[in-house]
Coordinates of C-alpha atoms in Angstrom, one line a residue:
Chain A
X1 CA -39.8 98.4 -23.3
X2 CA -36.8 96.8 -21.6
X3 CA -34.4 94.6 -24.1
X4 CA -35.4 91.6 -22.7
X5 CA -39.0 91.9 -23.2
X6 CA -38.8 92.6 -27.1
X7 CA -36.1 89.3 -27.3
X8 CA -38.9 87.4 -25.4
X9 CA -41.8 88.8 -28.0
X10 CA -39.5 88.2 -31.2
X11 CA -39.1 84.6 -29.5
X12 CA -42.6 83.8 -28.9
X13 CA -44.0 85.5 -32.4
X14 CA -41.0 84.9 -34.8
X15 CA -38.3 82.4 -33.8
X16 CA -40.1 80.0 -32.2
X17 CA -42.9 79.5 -35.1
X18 CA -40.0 79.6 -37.8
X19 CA -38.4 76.8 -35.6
X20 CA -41.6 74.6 -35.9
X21 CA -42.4 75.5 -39.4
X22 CA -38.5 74.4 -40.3
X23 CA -38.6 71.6 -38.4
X24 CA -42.2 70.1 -39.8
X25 CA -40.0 69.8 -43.0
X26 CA -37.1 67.8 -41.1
X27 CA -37.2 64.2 -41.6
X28 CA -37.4 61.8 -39.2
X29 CA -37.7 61.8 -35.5
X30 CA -37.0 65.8 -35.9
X31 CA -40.0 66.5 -33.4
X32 CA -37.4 66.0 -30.4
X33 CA -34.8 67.6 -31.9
X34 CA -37.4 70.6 -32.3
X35 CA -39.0 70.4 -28.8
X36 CA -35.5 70.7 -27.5
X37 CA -34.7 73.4 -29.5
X38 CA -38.2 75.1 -28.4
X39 CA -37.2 75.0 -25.1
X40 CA -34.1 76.5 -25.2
X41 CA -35.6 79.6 -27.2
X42 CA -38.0 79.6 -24.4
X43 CA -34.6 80.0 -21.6
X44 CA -33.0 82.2 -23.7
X45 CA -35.0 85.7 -23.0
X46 CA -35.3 84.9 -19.3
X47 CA -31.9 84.4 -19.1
X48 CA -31.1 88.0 -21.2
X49 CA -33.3 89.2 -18.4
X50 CA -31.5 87.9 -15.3
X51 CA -27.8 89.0 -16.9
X52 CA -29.1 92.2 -18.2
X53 CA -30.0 92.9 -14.4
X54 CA -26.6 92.8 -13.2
X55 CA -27.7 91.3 -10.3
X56 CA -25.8 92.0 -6.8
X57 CA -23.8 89.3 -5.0
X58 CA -26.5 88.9 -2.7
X59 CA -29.0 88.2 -5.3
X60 CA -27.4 85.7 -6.8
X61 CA -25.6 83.7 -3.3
X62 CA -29.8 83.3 -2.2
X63 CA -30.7 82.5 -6.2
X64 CA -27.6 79.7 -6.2
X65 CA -28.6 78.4 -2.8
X66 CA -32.6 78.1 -3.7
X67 CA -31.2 76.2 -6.9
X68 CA -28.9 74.4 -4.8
X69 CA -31.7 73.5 -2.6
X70 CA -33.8 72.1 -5.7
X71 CA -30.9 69.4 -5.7
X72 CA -31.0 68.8 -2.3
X73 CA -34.9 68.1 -2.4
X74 CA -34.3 64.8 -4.5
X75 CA -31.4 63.9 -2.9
X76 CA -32.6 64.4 0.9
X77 CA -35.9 62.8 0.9
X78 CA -35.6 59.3 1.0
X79 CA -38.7 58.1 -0.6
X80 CA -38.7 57.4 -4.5
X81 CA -40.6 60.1 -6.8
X82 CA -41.8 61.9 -3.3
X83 CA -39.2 64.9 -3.9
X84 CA -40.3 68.2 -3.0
X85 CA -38.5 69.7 -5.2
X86 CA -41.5 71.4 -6.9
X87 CA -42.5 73.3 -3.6
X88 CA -39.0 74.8 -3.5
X89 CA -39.1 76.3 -6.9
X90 CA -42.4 77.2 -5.9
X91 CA -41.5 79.3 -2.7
X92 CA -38.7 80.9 -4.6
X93 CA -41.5 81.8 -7.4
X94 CA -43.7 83.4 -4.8
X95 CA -41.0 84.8 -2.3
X96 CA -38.8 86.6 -5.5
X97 CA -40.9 87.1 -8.2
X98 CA -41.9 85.1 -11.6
X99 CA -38.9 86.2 -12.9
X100 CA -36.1 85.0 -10.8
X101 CA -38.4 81.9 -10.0
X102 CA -37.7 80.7 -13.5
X103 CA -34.1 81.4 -13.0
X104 CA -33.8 79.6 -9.9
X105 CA -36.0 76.0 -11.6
X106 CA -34.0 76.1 -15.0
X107 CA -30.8 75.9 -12.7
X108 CA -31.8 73.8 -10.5
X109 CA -32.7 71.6 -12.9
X110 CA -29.6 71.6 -15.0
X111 CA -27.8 71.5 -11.7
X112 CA -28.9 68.5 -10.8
X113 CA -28.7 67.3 -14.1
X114 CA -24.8 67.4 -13.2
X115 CA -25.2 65.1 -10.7
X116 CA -28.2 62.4 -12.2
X117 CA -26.4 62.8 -15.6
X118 CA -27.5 64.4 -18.2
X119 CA -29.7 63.7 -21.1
X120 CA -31.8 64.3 -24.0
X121 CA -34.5 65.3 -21.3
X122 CA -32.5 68.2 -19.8
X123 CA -33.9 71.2 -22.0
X124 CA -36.8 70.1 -21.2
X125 CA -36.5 69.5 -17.3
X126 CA -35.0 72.9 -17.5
X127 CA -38.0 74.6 -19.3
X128 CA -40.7 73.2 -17.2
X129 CA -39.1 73.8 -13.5
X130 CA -38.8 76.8 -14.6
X131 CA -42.1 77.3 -15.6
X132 CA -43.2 76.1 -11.9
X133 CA -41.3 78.8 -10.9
X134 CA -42.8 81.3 -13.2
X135 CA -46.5 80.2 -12.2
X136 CA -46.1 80.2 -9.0
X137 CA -44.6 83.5 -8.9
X138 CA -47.4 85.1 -11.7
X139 CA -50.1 83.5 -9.0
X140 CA -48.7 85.2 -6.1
X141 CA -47.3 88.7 -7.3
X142 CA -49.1 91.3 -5.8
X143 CA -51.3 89.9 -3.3
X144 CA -53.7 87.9 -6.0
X145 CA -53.6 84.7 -4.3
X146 CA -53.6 84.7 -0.2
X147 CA -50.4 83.3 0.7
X148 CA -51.8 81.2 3.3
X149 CA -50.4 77.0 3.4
X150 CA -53.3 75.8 2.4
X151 CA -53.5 78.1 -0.6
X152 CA -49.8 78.0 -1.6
X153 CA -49.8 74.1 -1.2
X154 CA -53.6 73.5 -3.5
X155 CA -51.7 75.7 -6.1
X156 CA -48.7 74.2 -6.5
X157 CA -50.6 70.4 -6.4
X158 CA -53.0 71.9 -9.2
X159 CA -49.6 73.1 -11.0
X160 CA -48.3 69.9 -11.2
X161 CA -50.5 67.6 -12.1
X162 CA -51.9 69.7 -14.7
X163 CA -49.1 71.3 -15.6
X164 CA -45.8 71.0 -15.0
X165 CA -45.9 67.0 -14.6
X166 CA -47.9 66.3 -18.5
X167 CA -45.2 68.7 -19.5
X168 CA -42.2 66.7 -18.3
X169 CA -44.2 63.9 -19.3
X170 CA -44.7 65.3 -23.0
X171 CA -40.7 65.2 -22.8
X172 CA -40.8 61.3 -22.4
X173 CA -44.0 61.5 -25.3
X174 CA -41.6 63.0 -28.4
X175 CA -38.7 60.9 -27.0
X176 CA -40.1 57.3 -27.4
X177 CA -43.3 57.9 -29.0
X178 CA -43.0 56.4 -32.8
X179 CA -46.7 58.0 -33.7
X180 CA -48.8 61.0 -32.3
X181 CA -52.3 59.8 -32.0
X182 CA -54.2 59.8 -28.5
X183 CA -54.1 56.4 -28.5
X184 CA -50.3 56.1 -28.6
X185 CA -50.0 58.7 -26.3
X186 CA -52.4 58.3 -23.8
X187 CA -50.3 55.0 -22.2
X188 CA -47.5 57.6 -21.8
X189 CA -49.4 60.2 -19.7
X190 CA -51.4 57.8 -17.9
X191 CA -48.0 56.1 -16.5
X192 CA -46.9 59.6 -15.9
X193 CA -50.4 60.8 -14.0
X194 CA -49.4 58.7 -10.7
X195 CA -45.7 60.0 -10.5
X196 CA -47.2 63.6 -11.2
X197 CA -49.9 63.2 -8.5
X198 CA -46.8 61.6 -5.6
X199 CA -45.0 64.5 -6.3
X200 CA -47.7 67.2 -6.3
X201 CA -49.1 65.6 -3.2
X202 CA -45.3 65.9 -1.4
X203 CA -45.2 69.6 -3.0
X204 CA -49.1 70.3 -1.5
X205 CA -47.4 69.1 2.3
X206 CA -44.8 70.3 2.1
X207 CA -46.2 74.0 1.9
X208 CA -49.0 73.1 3.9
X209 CA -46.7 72.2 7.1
X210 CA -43.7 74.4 6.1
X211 CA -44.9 77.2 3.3
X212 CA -45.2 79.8 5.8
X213 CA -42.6 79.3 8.2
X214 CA -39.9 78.7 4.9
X215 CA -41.8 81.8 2.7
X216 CA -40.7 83.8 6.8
X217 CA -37.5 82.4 6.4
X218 CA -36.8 84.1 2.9
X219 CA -38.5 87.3 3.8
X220 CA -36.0 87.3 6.8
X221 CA -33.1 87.2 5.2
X222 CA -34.3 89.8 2.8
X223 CA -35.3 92.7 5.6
X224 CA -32.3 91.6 7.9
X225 CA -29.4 91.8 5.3
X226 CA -31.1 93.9 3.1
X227 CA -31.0 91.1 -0.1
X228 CA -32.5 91.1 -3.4
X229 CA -32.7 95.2 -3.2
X230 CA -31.1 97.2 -5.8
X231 CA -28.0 97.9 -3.6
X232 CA -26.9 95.9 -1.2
X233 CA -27.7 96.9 2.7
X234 CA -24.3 98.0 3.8
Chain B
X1 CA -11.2 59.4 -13.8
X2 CA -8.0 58.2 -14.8
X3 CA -9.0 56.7 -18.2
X4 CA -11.2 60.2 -19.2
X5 CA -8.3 62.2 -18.0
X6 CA -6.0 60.2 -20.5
X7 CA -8.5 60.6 -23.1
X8 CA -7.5 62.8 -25.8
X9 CA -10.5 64.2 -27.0
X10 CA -11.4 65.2 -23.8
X11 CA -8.0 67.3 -23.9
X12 CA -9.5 69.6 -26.8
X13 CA -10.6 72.3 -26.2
X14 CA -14.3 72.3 -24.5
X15 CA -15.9 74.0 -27.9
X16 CA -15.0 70.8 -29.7
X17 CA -16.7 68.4 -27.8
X18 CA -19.5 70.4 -27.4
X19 CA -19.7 70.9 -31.2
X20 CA -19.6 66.9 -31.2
X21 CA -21.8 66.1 -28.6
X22 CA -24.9 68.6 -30.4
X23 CA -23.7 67.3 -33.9
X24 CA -24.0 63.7 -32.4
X25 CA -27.4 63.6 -30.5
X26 CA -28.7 66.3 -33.1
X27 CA -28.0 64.2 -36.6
X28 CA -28.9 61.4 -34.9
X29 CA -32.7 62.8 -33.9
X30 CA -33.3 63.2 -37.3
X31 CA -32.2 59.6 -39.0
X32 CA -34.4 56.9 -38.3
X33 CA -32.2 54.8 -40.9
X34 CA -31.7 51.2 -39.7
X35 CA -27.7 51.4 -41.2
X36 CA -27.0 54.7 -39.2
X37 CA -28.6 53.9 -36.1
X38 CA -26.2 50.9 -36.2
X39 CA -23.2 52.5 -37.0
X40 CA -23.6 55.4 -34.4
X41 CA -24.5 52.8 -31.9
X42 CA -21.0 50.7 -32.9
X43 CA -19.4 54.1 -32.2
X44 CA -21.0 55.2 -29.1
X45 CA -21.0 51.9 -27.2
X46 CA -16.7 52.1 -28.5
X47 CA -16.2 55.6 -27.3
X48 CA -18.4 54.6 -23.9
X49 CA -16.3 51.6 -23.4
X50 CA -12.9 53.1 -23.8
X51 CA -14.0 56.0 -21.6
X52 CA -15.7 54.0 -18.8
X53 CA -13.6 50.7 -19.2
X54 CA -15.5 47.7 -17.7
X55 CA -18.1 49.9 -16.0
X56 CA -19.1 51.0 -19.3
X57 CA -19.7 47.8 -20.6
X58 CA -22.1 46.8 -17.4
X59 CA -23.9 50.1 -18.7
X60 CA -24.2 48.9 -22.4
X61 CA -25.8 45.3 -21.3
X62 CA -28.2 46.9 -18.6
X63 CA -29.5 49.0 -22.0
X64 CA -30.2 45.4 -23.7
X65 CA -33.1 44.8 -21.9
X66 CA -34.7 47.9 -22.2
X67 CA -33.8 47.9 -25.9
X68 CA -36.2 44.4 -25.8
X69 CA -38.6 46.0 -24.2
X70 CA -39.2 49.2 -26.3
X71 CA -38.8 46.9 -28.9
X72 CA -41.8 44.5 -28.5
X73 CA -43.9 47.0 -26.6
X74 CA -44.1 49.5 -29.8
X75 CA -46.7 47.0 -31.7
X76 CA -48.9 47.2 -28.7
X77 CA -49.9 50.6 -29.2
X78 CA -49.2 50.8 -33.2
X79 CA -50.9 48.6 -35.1
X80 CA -50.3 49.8 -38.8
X81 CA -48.4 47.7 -40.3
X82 CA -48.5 44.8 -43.6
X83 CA -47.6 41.7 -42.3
X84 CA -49.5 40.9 -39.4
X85 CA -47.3 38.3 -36.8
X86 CA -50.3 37.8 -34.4
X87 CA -53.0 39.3 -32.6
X88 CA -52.7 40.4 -29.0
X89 CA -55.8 41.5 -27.5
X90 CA -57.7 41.2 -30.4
X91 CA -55.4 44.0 -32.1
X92 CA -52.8 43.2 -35.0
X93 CA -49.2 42.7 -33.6
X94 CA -47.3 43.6 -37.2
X95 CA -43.7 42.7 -38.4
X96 CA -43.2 46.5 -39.3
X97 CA -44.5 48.0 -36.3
X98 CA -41.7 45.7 -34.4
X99 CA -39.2 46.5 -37.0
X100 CA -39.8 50.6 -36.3
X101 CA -39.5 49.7 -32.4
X102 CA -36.5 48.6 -32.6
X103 CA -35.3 51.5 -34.8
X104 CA -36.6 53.6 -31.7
X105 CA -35.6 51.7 -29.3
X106 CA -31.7 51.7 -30.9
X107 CA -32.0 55.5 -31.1
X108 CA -33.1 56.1 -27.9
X109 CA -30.2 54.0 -26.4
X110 CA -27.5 55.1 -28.6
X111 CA -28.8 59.1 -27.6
X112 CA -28.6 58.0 -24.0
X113 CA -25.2 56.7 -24.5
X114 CA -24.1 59.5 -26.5
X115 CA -25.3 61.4 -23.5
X116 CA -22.9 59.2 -21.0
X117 CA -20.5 60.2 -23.2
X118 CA -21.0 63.7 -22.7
X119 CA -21.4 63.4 -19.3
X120 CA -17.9 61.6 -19.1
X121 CA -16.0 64.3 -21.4
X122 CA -17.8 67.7 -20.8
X123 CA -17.2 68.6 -17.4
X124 CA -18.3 71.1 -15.4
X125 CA -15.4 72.8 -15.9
X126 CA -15.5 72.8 -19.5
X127 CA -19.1 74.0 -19.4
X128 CA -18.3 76.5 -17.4
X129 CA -15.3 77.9 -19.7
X130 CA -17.3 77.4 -23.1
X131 CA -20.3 79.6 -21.6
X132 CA -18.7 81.8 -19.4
X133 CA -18.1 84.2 -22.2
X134 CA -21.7 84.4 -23.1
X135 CA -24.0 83.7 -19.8
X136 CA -21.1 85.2 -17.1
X137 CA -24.1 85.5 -14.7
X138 CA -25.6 81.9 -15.4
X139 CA -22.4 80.3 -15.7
X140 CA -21.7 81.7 -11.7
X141 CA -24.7 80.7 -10.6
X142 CA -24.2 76.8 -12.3
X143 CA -20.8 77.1 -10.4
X144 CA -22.4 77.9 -7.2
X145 CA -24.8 75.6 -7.4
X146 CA -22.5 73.0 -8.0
X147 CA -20.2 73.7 -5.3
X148 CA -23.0 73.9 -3.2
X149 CA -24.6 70.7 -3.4
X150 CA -22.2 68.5 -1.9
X151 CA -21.7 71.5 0.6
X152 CA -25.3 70.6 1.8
X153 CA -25.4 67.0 1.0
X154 CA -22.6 67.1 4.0
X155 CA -24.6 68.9 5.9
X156 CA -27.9 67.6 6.0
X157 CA -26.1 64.4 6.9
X158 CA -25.0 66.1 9.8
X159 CA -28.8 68.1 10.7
X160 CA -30.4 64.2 10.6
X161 CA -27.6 62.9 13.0
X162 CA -27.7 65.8 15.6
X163 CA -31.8 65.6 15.3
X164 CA -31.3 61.6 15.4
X165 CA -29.1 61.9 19.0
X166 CA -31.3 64.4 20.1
X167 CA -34.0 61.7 19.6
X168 CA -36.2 63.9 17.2
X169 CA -34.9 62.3 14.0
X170 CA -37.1 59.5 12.0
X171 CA -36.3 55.9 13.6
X172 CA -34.8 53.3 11.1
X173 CA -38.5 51.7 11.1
X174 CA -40.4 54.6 11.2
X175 CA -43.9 55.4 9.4
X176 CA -43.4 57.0 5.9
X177 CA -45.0 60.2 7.2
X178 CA -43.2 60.5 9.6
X179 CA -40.0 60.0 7.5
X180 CA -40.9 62.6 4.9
X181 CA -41.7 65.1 8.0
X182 CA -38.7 64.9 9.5
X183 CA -36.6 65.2 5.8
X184 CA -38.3 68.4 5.6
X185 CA -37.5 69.4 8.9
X186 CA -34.4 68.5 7.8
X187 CA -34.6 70.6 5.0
X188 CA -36.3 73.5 6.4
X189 CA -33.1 74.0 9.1
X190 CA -30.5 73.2 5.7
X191 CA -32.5 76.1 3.9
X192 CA -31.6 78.7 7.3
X193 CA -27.8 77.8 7.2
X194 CA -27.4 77.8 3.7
X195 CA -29.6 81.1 3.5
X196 CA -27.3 82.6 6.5
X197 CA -23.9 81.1 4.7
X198 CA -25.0 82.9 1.8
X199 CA -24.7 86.3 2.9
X200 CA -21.4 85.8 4.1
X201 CA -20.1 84.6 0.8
X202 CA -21.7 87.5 -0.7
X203 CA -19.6 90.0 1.0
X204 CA -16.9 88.0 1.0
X205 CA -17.5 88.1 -3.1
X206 CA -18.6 92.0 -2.8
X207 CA -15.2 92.4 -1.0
X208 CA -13.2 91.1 -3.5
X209 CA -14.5 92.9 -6.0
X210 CA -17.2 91.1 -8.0
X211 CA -18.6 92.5 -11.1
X212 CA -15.9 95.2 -11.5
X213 CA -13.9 93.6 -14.0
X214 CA -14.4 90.5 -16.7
X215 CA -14.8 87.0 -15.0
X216 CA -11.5 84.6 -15.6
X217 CA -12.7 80.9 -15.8
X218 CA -10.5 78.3 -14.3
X219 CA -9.5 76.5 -17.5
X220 CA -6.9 78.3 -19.0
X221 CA -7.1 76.9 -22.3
X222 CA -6.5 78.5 -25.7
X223 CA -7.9 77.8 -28.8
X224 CA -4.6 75.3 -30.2
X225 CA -4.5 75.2 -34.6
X226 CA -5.3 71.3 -33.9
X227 CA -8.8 72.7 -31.9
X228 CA -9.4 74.8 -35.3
X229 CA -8.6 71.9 -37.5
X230 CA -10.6 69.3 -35.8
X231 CA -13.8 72.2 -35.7
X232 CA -13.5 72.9 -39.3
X233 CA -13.1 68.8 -40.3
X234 CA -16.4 68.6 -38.0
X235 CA -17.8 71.4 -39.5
X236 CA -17.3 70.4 -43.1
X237 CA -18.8 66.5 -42.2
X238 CA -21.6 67.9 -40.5
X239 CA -22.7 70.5 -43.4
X240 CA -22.4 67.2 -45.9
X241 CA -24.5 65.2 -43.4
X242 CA -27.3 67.8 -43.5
X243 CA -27.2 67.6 -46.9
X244 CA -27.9 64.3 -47.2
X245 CA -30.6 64.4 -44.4
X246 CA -32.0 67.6 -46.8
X247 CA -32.0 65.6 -49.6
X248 CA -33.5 62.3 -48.3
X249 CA -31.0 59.9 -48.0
X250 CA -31.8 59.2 -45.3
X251 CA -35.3 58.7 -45.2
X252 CA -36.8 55.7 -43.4
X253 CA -40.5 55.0 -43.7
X254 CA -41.6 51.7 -41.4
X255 CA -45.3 52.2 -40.8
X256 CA -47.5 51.5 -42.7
X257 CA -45.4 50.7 -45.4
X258 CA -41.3 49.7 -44.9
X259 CA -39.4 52.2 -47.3
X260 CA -36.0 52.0 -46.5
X261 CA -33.6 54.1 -48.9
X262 CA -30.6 51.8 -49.7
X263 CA -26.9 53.2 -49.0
X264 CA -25.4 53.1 -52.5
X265 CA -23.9 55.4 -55.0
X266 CA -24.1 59.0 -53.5
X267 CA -25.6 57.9 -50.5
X268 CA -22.2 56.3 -49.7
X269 CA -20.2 59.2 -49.5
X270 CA -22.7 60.5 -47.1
X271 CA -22.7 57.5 -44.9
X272 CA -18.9 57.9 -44.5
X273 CA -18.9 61.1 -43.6
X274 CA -21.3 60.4 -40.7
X275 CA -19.1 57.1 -39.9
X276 CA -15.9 59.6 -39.8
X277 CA -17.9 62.7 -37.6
X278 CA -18.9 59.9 -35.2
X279 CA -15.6 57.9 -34.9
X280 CA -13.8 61.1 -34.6
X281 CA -13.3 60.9 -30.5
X282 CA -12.2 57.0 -31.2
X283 CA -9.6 57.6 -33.6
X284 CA -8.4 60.3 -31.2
X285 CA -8.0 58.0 -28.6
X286 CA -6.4 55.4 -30.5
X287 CA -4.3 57.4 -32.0
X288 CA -2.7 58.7 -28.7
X289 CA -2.6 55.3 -27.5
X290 CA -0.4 54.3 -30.4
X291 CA 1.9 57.2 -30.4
X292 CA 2.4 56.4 -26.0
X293 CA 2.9 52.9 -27.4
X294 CA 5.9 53.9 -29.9
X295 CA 7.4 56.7 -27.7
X296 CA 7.6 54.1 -24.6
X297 CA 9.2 51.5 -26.5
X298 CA 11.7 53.5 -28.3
X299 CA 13.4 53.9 -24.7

């Protein structure tokens, strides 16, 4: 078993349940402080993974630029909370793998973090983009889901508004929230639902119009300079 | 720029005001006590304020009204409470269920002004050289991406004007469709050149030998004995602060019942310490102030 994947079970069956367990005897508004610290613990074995790779330059120039391009997709479109920036994690998932997927959302997210300021939200941005990444890549790995537009761009809708949006959202719940019952959480979710269904509706066109034609535009650059391979092509 | 630059917290070294900025937001999760809220707040809006000068003050008064309106939307969705004010909607509006809003509400604002702080003192840079040790790979790729942004912020400007003269780009009153298709358009030609670009500054890297010897950062910056001295003084205020957190000084119960543990006795000494962790950038910066003061006018 590789190093990363026994960090990544002593995480999930150890750490992370002594975290909560600890932190259910903190005082206070601890819940945050613990859901940040959750989701750091959940980065940490991913990222053991990607350095333990020693990845070539190549590798990591397309891995900064996809993370660059998560930026870019709520910076370039000029429409409020209609950024595709879900769809981009998304091809990077499917066109590299769950693994550098999450890689290239958690940086994208902190990225861009540099530039909208950073806040108590950012462990948590950075946890669920790369999560997109993650499902995205798990749903496409080895031919289990078609990767036709249509397909690719239902997916990633369904991701988001069931996933990756009421996760961002539960961000927002254990910042502001004073109690957790449904009733004083439900307002939370429900503001969140419309944002969540904008944004998966940009992802679901953008892949439907260009998931194809940018998933060729990866694979390209992949054969053509030999990237992402084990050595480099030259 | 000029004021953060003169700021001399933000010289220490980057471990510092890391280790303030987590102690900061991180003690401050975990006290919902009225008295602490208020005094980090005091602190946070100084620090913010000296950092930001008048822009940080237009900051701090844009946060009043969403203070007000954390504040007075909290009874709306919890209703426990003693005294009831009023009823809205038929439900009980109560005087501690407004009380624990603002205590939210303050938090929230003083985190998020904390977090201005942090953005203000804990630069890329600095990120970079505290982590570069640990995550050399991650730390790259934060680099990257960072110098890459405004790379492509430059250039997509450039893809919408030569699509725009071309007449192919979205007119000024054009459909939303046909605005967010032609972004992605947009995008989808940025996503070839920066792909393409890529590759050469891979070889370029490969060339120059990545990966065959440890990373230098661009800080150069040593640990100094004042670094070590301030990290240990932080230390030592923190540990005494989680004590008293352990312990339950701090403990503030609003709904359904106010229970508010008073600040007296041994509580005090705790309180101080928190006062001194969180004033710790201020006094810096007055402090330097000061001594420019003297030195100048002793010419």
């Amino acid at each position: 078993m590789k190093k990363s994947q026994i960090v990544m079970f002593v995480m999930l069956l150890a750490v992370i349940p002594a975290t909560l367990l600890l932190g259910m005897r903190l005082p206070g508004r601890s819940y945050y402080l613990l859901s940040a610290v959750v989701a750091l613990e959940i980065l940490v074995p991913f990222f053991m993974a990607f350095e333990g790779r020693r990845p070539r330059p190549r590798e990591l120039v397309t891995v900064a630029v996809m993370a660059a391009l998560v930026t870019i997709a709520r910076v370039a479109v000029p429409l409020p909370s209609f950024k595709p920036t879900f769809a981009v994690i998304m091809l990077a998932g499917i066109a590299f793998g769950p693994e550098t997927g999450f890689i290239v959302g958690a940086l994208g997210a902190l990225g861009s973090d540099f530039f909208y300021g950073q806040g108590p939200f950012t462990p948590w941005q950075m946890m669920a983009y790369g999560m997109a990444g993650v499902l995205s890549g798990l749903g496409f790995a080895e031919g289990r889901l078609a990767r036709k537009n249509w397909v690719m761009g239902v997916y990633c809708f369904v991701c988001t508004v069931l996933f990756i949006g009421p996760l961002l959202d539960t961000s927002t719940v254990t910042i502001i929230a004073t109690k957790f019952t449904w009733e004083n959480m439900l307002p939370i979710y429900l503001s969140g639902f419309p944002v969540n269904v904008m944004q998966g509706l940009c992802s679901f066109i953008t892949l439907f119009f260009f998931g194809n034609a940018i998933l060729e535009k990866l694979e390209r650059v992949k054969t053509q300079y030999g990237m992402m391979e084990s050595e480099d092509g030259i | 720029m000029k004021k953060e630059e003169n700021d001399a917290f933000s010289q220490c070294h980057p471990a510092v005001g890391f280790f303030f900025f987590v102690g900061a937001i991180g003690l401050g999760a975990m006290i919902l006590h009225p008295l602490y809220i208020l005094a980090s707040g005091l602190f946070a809006v100084t620090y913010y304020c000296l950092l930001r000068g008048t822009r940080g003050l237009k900051t701090v008064a844009l946060s009043v009204p969403v203070f007000l309106l954390l504040t007075f939307a909290n009874p709306l969705v919890n209703h426990d409470g003693q005294r009831v004010l009023t009823y809205v909607f038929g439900r009980p509006y109560t005087y501690e269920a407004l009380v624990y809003g603002m205590a939210i509400a303050g938090m929230l604002i003083v985190m998020l002004l904390w977090a201005g702080c942090y953005n203000a003192v804990m630069t890329s840079d600095k990120f970079m050289t505290l982590f570069g040790g640990v995550i050399p790979t991650i730390s790259l790729l934060l680099l990257m991406v960072l110098r890459l942004v405004p790379n492509m912020i430059r250039k997509v400007a450039q893809l919408a004007g030569a699509r725009k003269c071309i007449g192919r780009g979205a007119a000024d009153n054009a459909t939303k469709k046909e605005k967010a298709l032609d972004s992605l358009n947009v995008l989808s030609a940025l996503m070839t050149w920066a792909l393409e670009g890529g590759v050469i500054t891979a070889d370029s890297m490969k060339a120059r030998g990545y990966g065959t010897e440890k990373r230098s950062s661009f800080r150069m910056q040593k640990m100094k004995s004042s670094d070590i001295i301030l990290l240990s003084v932080m230390a030592v205020l923190a540990a005494a602060i989680v004590r008293l957190i352990a312990g339950g000084g701090t403990a503030a119960d609003y709904t359904p019942i106010m229970r508010i543990t008073p600040v007296t006795g041994e509580h005090l000494a705790g309180f101080a310490a928190y006062c001194v962790f969180l004033s710790l950038p201020t006094v810096l910066y007055i402090k330097e102030a000061v001594q420019w003061r003297i030195s100048r006018s002793g010419i």
